[in-house]
GROMACS .gro file of N, CA and C in nm:
model
  354
    1MET      N    1  -0.604   0.305  -4.075
    1MET     CA    2  -0.580   0.163  -4.063
    1MET      C    3  -0.681   0.105  -3.965
    2LYS      N    4  -0.740  -0.006  -3.999
    2LYS     CA    5  -0.841  -0.069  -3.915
    2LYS      C    6  -0.774  -0.158  -3.809
    3PRO      N    7  -0.835  -0.164  -3.690
    3PRO     CA    8  -0.779  -0.253  -3.588
    3PRO      C    9  -0.802  -0.400  -3.623
    4ILE      N   10  -0.716  -0.483  -3.573
    4ILE     CA   11  -0.727  -0.627  -3.598
    4ILE      C   12  -0.816  -0.685  -3.489
    5LYS      N   13  -0.944  -0.700  -3.519
    5LYS     CA   14  -1.039  -0.745  -3.418
    5LYS      C   15  -1.034  -0.895  -3.395
    6ASN      N   16  -0.976  -0.968  -3.485
    6ASN     CA   17  -0.971  -1.114  -3.471
    6ASN      C   18  -0.880  -1.160  -3.358
    7ILE      N   19  -0.784  -1.077  -3.319
    7ILE     CA   20  -0.691  -1.120  -3.215
    7ILE      C   21  -0.732  -1.070  -3.076
    8GLU      N   22  -0.848  -1.006  -3.065
    8GLU     CA   23  -0.893  -0.959  -2.933
    8GLU      C   24  -0.912  -1.073  -2.833
    9PRO      N   25  -0.977  -1.184  -2.869
    9PRO     CA   26  -0.989  -1.293  -2.771
    9PRO      C   27  -0.854  -1.348  -2.726
   10PHE      N   28  -0.759  -1.357  -2.818
   10PHE     CA   29  -0.626  -1.404  -2.783
   10PHE      C   30  -0.557  -1.307  -2.687
   11SER      N   31  -0.574  -1.178  -2.711
   11SER     CA   32  -0.511  -1.079  -2.623
   11SER      C   33  -0.574  -1.080  -2.484
   12LEU      N   34  -0.705  -1.103  -2.476
   12LEU     CA   35  -0.769  -1.112  -2.345
   12LEU      C   36  -0.721  -1.235  -2.268
   13TRP      N   37  -0.696  -1.346  -2.339
   13TRP     CA   38  -0.641  -1.464  -2.273
   13TRP      C   39  -0.497  -1.440  -2.229
   14MET      N   40  -0.422  -1.364  -2.306
   14MET     CA   41  -0.285  -1.330  -2.264
   14MET      C   42  -0.287  -1.244  -2.138
   15ILE      N   43  -0.383  -1.151  -2.130
   15ILE     CA   44  -0.395  -1.068  -2.011
   15ILE      C   45  -0.433  -1.154  -1.891
   16ARG      N   46  -0.528  -1.245  -1.908
   16ARG     CA   47  -0.568  -1.334  -1.798
   16ARG      C   48  -0.449  -1.417  -1.748
   17LEU      N   49  -0.376  -1.476  -1.841
   17LEU     CA   50  -0.261  -1.558  -1.803
   17LEU      C   51  -0.152  -1.473  -1.739
   18GLY      N   52  -0.129  -1.355  -1.792
   18GLY     CA   53  -0.028  -1.266  -1.735
   18GLY      C   54  -0.061  -1.224  -1.593
   19VAL      N   55  -0.188  -1.191  -1.568
   19VAL     CA   56  -0.231  -1.154  -1.433
   19VAL      C   57  -0.214  -1.272  -1.338
   20LEU      N   58  -0.255  -1.390  -1.381
   20LEU     CA   59  -0.242  -1.508  -1.297
   20LEU      C   60  -0.096  -1.536  -1.262
   21LEU      N   61  -0.008  -1.534  -1.360
   21LEU     CA   62   0.133  -1.562  -1.334
   21LEU      C   63   0.197  -1.452  -1.248
   22PHE      N   64   0.159  -1.327  -1.272
   22PHE     CA   65   0.213  -1.218  -1.192
   22PHE      C   66   0.171  -1.230  -1.046
   23LEU      N   67   0.044  -1.258  -1.023
   23LEU     CA   68  -0.004  -1.268  -0.885
   23LEU      C   69   0.059  -1.387  -0.814
   24ILE      N   70   0.074  -1.498  -0.883
   24ILE     CA   71   0.137  -1.614  -0.820
   24ILE      C   72   0.283  -1.585  -0.787
   25SER      N   73   0.354  -1.518  -0.878
   25SER     CA   74   0.495  -1.488  -0.851
   25SER      C   75   0.511  -1.382  -0.742
   26LYS      N   76   0.417  -1.288  -0.734
   26LYS     CA   77   0.427  -1.183  -0.632
   26LYS      C   78   0.391  -1.233  -0.493
   27TYR      N   79   0.294  -1.322  -0.487
   27TYR     CA   80   0.244  -1.368  -0.357
   27TYR      C   81   0.277  -1.515  -0.333
   28THR      N   82   0.398  -1.558  -0.363
   28THR     CA   83   0.434  -1.699  -0.341
   28THR      C   84   0.439  -1.735  -0.194
   29TYR      N   85   0.461  -1.635  -0.108
   29TYR     CA   86   0.468  -1.665   0.036
   29TYR      C   87   0.334  -1.715   0.089
   30VAL      N   88   0.226  -1.686   0.019
   30VAL     CA   89   0.094  -1.732   0.063
   30VAL      C   90   0.088  -1.884   0.062
   31PHE      N   91   0.158  -1.945  -0.034
   31PHE     CA   92   0.157  -2.090  -0.045
   31PHE      C   93   0.250  -2.157   0.056
   32LYS      N   94   0.345  -2.081   0.111
   32LYS     CA   95   0.444  -2.139   0.200
   32LYS      C   96   0.396  -2.149   0.345
   33SER      N   97   0.312  -2.057   0.387
   33SER     CA   98   0.265  -2.060   0.525
   33SER      C   99   0.116  -2.025   0.529
   34PHE      N  100   0.055  -2.056   0.640
   34PHE     CA  101  -0.087  -2.028   0.657
   34PHE      C  102  -0.104  -1.941   0.780
   35GLU      N  103  -0.115  -1.811   0.761
   35GLU     CA  104  -0.129  -1.715   0.870
   35GLU      C  105  -0.267  -1.650   0.864
   36TYR      N  106  -0.367  -1.722   0.906
   36TYR     CA  107  -0.503  -1.674   0.892
   36TYR      C  108  -0.536  -1.558   0.986
   37LYS      N  109  -0.450  -1.528   1.084
   37LYS     CA  110  -0.476  -1.418   1.176
   37LYS      C  111  -0.424  -1.284   1.123
   38ASN      N  112  -0.343  -1.286   1.020
   38ASN     CA  113  -0.288  -1.164   0.962
   38ASN      C  114  -0.380  -1.118   0.848
   39ILE      N  115  -0.430  -0.995   0.858
   39ILE     CA  116  -0.525  -0.945   0.759
   39ILE      C  117  -0.460  -0.927   0.622
   40ASN      N  118  -0.333  -0.890   0.619
   40ASN     CA  119  -0.264  -0.875   0.490
   40ASN      C  120  -0.249  -1.009   0.419
   41TYR      N  121  -0.227  -1.114   0.496
   41TYR     CA  122  -0.218  -1.248   0.439
   41TYR      C  123  -0.352  -1.287   0.376
   42ILE      N  124  -0.460  -1.260   0.445
   42ILE     CA  125  -0.593  -1.295   0.392
   42ILE      C  126  -0.623  -1.216   0.266
   43ILE      N  127  -0.589  -1.088   0.264
   43ILE     CA  128  -0.613  -1.006   0.145
   43ILE      C  129  -0.531  -1.058   0.028
   44ASP      N  130  -0.406  -1.094   0.053
   44ASP     CA  131  -0.322  -1.148  -0.055
   44ASP      C  132  -0.373  -1.283  -0.104
   45ALA      N  133  -0.422  -1.366  -0.013
   45ALA     CA  134  -0.477  -1.496  -0.053
   45ALA      C  135  -0.604  -1.478  -0.137
   46VAL      N  136  -0.689  -1.384  -0.099
   46VAL     CA  137  -0.810  -1.357  -0.177
   46VAL      C  138  -0.774  -1.297  -0.313
   47THR      N  139  -0.667  -1.218  -0.318
   47THR     CA  140  -0.621  -1.162  -0.445
   47THR      C  141  -0.577  -1.273  -0.539
   48ILE      N  142  -0.501  -1.370  -0.489
   48ILE     CA  143  -0.459  -1.483  -0.572
   48ILE      C  144  -0.580  -1.564  -0.615
   49LEU      N  145  -0.672  -1.587  -0.524
   49LEU     CA  146  -0.794  -1.661  -0.558
   49LEU      C  147  -0.874  -1.589  -0.666
   50SER      N  148  -0.880  -1.457  -0.657
   50SER     CA  149  -0.951  -1.380  -0.761
   50SER      C  150  -0.881  -1.391  -0.895
   51GLY      N  151  -0.748  -1.392  -0.896
   51GLY     CA  152  -0.676  -1.411  -1.021
   51GLY      C  153  -0.699  -1.548  -1.081
   52ILE      N  154  -0.703  -1.650  -0.996
   52ILE     CA  155  -0.731  -1.785  -1.045
   52ILE      C  156  -0.872  -1.794  -1.101
   53LEU      N  157  -0.968  -1.735  -1.030
   53LEU     CA  158  -1.106  -1.737  -1.077
   53LEU      C  159  -1.124  -1.654  -1.204
   54LEU      N  160  -1.046  -1.547  -1.218
   54LEU     CA  161  -1.051  -1.469  -1.341
   54LEU      C  162  -1.005  -1.553  -1.460
   55PHE      N  163  -0.901  -1.631  -1.439
   55PHE     CA  164  -0.850  -1.716  -1.545
   55PHE      C  165  -0.953  -1.824  -1.582
   56PHE      N  166  -1.003  -1.894  -1.482
   56PHE     CA  167  -1.098  -2.002  -1.509
   56PHE      C  168  -1.236  -1.951  -1.548
   57GLY      N  169  -1.266  -1.827  -1.516
   57GLY     CA  170  -1.392  -1.768  -1.559
   57GLY      C  171  -1.399  -1.750  -1.709
   58GLY      N  172  -1.285  -1.747  -1.774
   58GLY     CA  173  -1.282  -1.737  -1.920
   58GLY      C  174  -1.332  -1.862  -1.989
   59PHE      N  175  -1.329  -1.975  -1.921
   59PHE     CA  176  -1.378  -2.100  -1.979
   59PHE      C  177  -1.529  -2.114  -1.967
   60SER      N  178  -1.590  -2.031  -1.885
   60SER     CA  179  -1.734  -2.039  -1.862
   60SER      C  180  -1.811  -1.965  -1.971
   61LYS      N  181  -1.930  -2.015  -2.002
   61LYS     CA  182  -2.015  -1.946  -2.100
   61LYS      C  183  -2.074  -1.819  -2.042
   62LYS      N  184  -2.109  -1.823  -1.914
   62LYS     CA  185  -2.160  -1.704  -1.848
   62LYS      C  186  -2.043  -1.622  -1.796
   63SER      N  187  -2.061  -1.493  -1.791
   63SER     CA  188  -1.950  -1.407  -1.751
   63SER      C  189  -1.957  -1.363  -1.605
   64THR      N  190  -2.042  -1.425  -1.525
   64THR     CA  191  -2.057  -1.385  -1.386
   64THR      C  192  -1.929  -1.402  -1.306
   65LEU      N  193  -1.862  -1.515  -1.322
   65LEU     CA  194  -1.738  -1.541  -1.249
   65LEU      C  195  -1.629  -1.441  -1.288
   66THR      N  196  -1.621  -1.408  -1.415
   66THR     CA  197  -1.522  -1.312  -1.462
   66THR      C  198  -1.551  -1.174  -1.406
   67ILE      N  199  -1.676  -1.134  -1.404
   67ILE     CA  200  -1.712  -1.001  -1.354
   67ILE      C  201  -1.684  -0.990  -1.205
   68ILE      N  202  -1.724  -1.091  -1.129
   68ILE     CA  203  -1.703  -1.086  -0.983
   68ILE      C  204  -1.554  -1.089  -0.949
   69SER      N  205  -1.478  -1.176  -1.014
   69SER     CA  206  -1.335  -1.183  -0.983
   69SER      C  207  -1.262  -1.058  -1.031
   70GLY      N  208  -1.303  -1.001  -1.143
   70GLY     CA  209  -1.243  -0.876  -1.188
   70GLY      C  210  -1.272  -0.762  -1.092
   71LEU      N  211  -1.393  -0.757  -1.041
   71LEU     CA  212  -1.429  -0.654  -0.944
   71LEU      C  213  -1.351  -0.672  -0.814
   72CYS      N  214  -1.336  -0.796  -0.770
   72CYS     CA  215  -1.256  -0.824  -0.650
   72CYS      C  216  -1.110  -0.783  -0.670
   73LEU      N  217  -1.054  -0.815  -0.785
   73LEU     CA  218  -0.916  -0.775  -0.813
   73LEU      C  219  -0.901  -0.623  -0.810
   74CYS      N  220  -0.996  -0.554  -0.869
   74CYS     CA  221  -0.991  -0.408  -0.873
   74CYS      C  222  -0.999  -0.350  -0.732
   75LEU      N  223  -1.095  -0.395  -0.654
   75LEU     CA  224  -1.113  -0.341  -0.519
   75LEU      C  225  -0.996  -0.376  -0.427
   76LEU      N  226  -0.946  -0.498  -0.436
   76LEU     CA  227  -0.834  -0.537  -0.351
   76LEU      C  228  -0.706  -0.464  -0.389
   77SER      N  229  -0.685  -0.439  -0.516
   77SER     CA  230  -0.567  -0.364  -0.559
   77SER      C  231  -0.577  -0.218  -0.515
   78MET      N  232  -0.696  -0.162  -0.523
   78MET     CA  233  -0.714  -0.025  -0.474
   78MET      C  234  -0.694  -0.018  -0.322
   79TYR      N  235  -0.737  -0.122  -0.252
   79TYR     CA  236  -0.716  -0.128  -0.108
   79TYR      C  237  -0.567  -0.134  -0.075
   80GLN      N  238  -0.490  -0.205  -0.157
   80GLN     CA  239  -0.346  -0.214  -0.134
   80GLN      C  240  -0.275  -0.084  -0.172
   81LEU      N  241  -0.335  -0.004  -0.258
   81LEU     CA  242  -0.278   0.126  -0.293
   81LEU      C  243  -0.299   0.230  -0.183
   82TYR      N  244  -0.407   0.218  -0.111
   82TYR     CA  245  -0.444   0.319  -0.011
   82TYR      C  246  -0.334   0.345   0.092
   83PRO      N  247  -0.276   0.243   0.157
   83PRO     CA  248  -0.170   0.273   0.256
   83PRO      C  249  -0.046   0.336   0.194
   84LEU      N  250  -0.018   0.305   0.069
   84LEU     CA  251   0.099   0.365   0.005
   84LEU      C  252   0.083   0.515  -0.009
   85PHE      N  253  -0.037   0.561  -0.042
   85PHE     CA  254  -0.060   0.704  -0.059
   85PHE      C  255  -0.076   0.775   0.076
   86ILE      N  256  -0.126   0.707   0.176
   86ILE     CA  257  -0.142   0.769   0.308
   86ILE      C  258  -0.006   0.787   0.376
   87ASN      N  259   0.081   0.688   0.365
   87ASN     CA  260   0.211   0.693   0.432
   87ASN      C  261   0.311   0.784   0.363
   88ASP      N  262   0.301   0.802   0.233
   88ASP     CA  263   0.397   0.882   0.159
   88ASP      C  264   0.320   0.981   0.072
   89ARG      N  265   0.311   1.104   0.119
   89ARG     CA  266   0.233   1.206   0.046
   89ARG      C  267   0.319   1.289  -0.048
   90SER      N  268   0.444   1.253  -0.065
   90SER     CA  269   0.532   1.330  -0.153
   90SER      C  270   0.525   1.274  -0.295
   91ILE      N  271   0.596   1.338  -0.382
   91ILE     CA  272   0.598   1.297  -0.523
   91ILE      C  273   0.677   1.168  -0.542
   92THR      N  274   0.753   1.127  -0.442
   92THR     CA  275   0.834   1.005  -0.455
   92THR      C  276   0.748   0.880  -0.459
   93ILE      N  277   0.620   0.892  -0.426
   93ILE     CA  278   0.531   0.776  -0.435
   93ILE      C  279   0.522   0.728  -0.579
   94LEU      N  280   0.543   0.818  -0.674
   94LEU     CA  281   0.537   0.780  -0.815
   94LEU      C  282   0.656   0.697  -0.858
   95LEU      N  283   0.760   0.690  -0.776
   95LEU     CA  284   0.877   0.609  -0.807
   95LEU      C  285   0.866   0.468  -0.751
   96ASN      N  286   0.761   0.441  -0.677
   96ASN     CA  287   0.741   0.310  -0.615
   96ASN      C  288   0.678   0.215  -0.716
   97THR      N  289   0.744   0.104  -0.743
   97THR     CA  290   0.691   0.010  -0.842
   97THR      C  291   0.568  -0.064  -0.793
   98ASN      N  292   0.548  -0.071  -0.662
   98ASN     CA  293   0.426  -0.133  -0.610
   98ASN      C  294   0.302  -0.055  -0.650
   99VAL      N  295   0.317   0.076  -0.663
   99VAL     CA  296   0.205   0.160  -0.707
   99VAL      C  297   0.166   0.123  -0.850
  100TYR      N  298   0.265   0.109  -0.937
  100TYR     CA  299   0.236   0.074  -1.077
  100TYR      C  300   0.175  -0.065  -1.089
  101ALA      N  301   0.229  -0.159  -1.015
  101ALA     CA  302   0.177  -0.296  -1.022
  101ALA      C  303   0.034  -0.303  -0.972
  102SER      N  304   0.006  -0.241  -0.859
  102SER     CA  305  -0.130  -0.244  -0.805
  102SER      C  306  -0.227  -0.169  -0.894
  103PHE      N  307  -0.184  -0.057  -0.949
  103PHE     CA  308  -0.271   0.021  -1.037
  103PHE      C  309  -0.301  -0.056  -1.165
  104THR      N  310  -0.201  -0.125  -1.219
  104THR     CA  311  -0.222  -0.204  -1.341
  104THR      C  312  -0.317  -0.320  -1.316
  105ILE      N  313  -0.300  -0.390  -1.205
  105ILE     CA  314  -0.391  -0.500  -1.171
  105ILE      C  315  -0.532  -0.448  -1.148
  106ALA      N  316  -0.544  -0.331  -1.085
  106ALA     CA  317  -0.677  -0.272  -1.064
  106ALA      C  318  -0.742  -0.237  -1.198
  107ALA      N  319  -0.664  -0.183  -1.290
  107ALA     CA  320  -0.718  -0.148  -1.422
  107ALA      C  321  -0.760  -0.272  -1.500
  108ILE      N  322  -0.682  -0.377  -1.492
  108ILE     CA  323  -0.717  -0.502  -1.561
  108ILE      C  324  -0.842  -0.563  -1.498
  109GLY      N  325  -0.851  -0.560  -1.366
  109GLY     CA  326  -0.970  -0.610  -1.299
  109GLY      C  327  -1.094  -0.531  -1.339
  110LEU      N  328  -1.079  -0.400  -1.350
  110LEU     CA  329  -1.192  -0.316  -1.393
  110LEU      C  330  -1.230  -0.345  -1.537
  111LEU      N  331  -1.131  -0.374  -1.621
  111LEU     CA  332  -1.159  -0.410  -1.760
  111LEU      C  333  -1.246  -0.535  -1.767
  112PHE      N  334  -1.208  -0.638  -1.693
  112PHE     CA  335  -1.285  -0.762  -1.697
  112PHE      C  336  -1.418  -0.749  -1.623
  113ALA      N  337  -1.426  -0.662  -1.523
  113ALA     CA  338  -1.554  -0.640  -1.455
  113ALA      C  339  -1.652  -0.569  -1.548
  114SER      N  340  -1.602  -0.484  -1.635
  114SER     CA  341  -1.691  -0.412  -1.726
  114SER      C  342  -1.718  -0.489  -1.855
  115LYS      N  343  -1.624  -0.572  -1.898
  115LYS     CA  344  -1.637  -0.642  -2.026
  115LYS      C  345  -1.690  -0.784  -2.012
  116GLY      N  346  -1.657  -0.851  -1.903
  116GLY     CA  347  -1.698  -0.990  -1.886
  116GLY      C  348  -1.622  -1.081  -1.980
  117ASN      N  349  -1.690  -1.178  -2.039
  117ASN     CA  350  -1.628  -1.273  -2.131
  117ASN      C  351  -1.650  -1.236  -2.277
  118LYS      N  352  -1.689  -1.116  -2.306
  118LYS     CA  353  -1.718  -1.077  -2.444
  118LYS      C  354  -1.593  -1.067  -2.527
   0.00000   0.00000   0.00000
């Protein structure tokens, strides 16, 4: 059976919208207060900004914005995974849903960093 290639652009837009909505719902506290001295707050704010730029990068003819924001999402999600693995070296880390969420966002960011707007 052949894949349905006509719906690939629609599926990429669904992924963009899903990432944007997920990041906004996960990091809503960023909009409520402004704590520029906290490094975790800044990382979360840049993560939301990268998700917004990933979404709006799809409207651009050039794929530079999509590639840069996808790479930022990937790197920031991997950075957020690092403390989880350092603090908990047991197998129970696999039961943590934050690991799955960060890993999925990192994979989606890597997808858009490698694919661009194609």
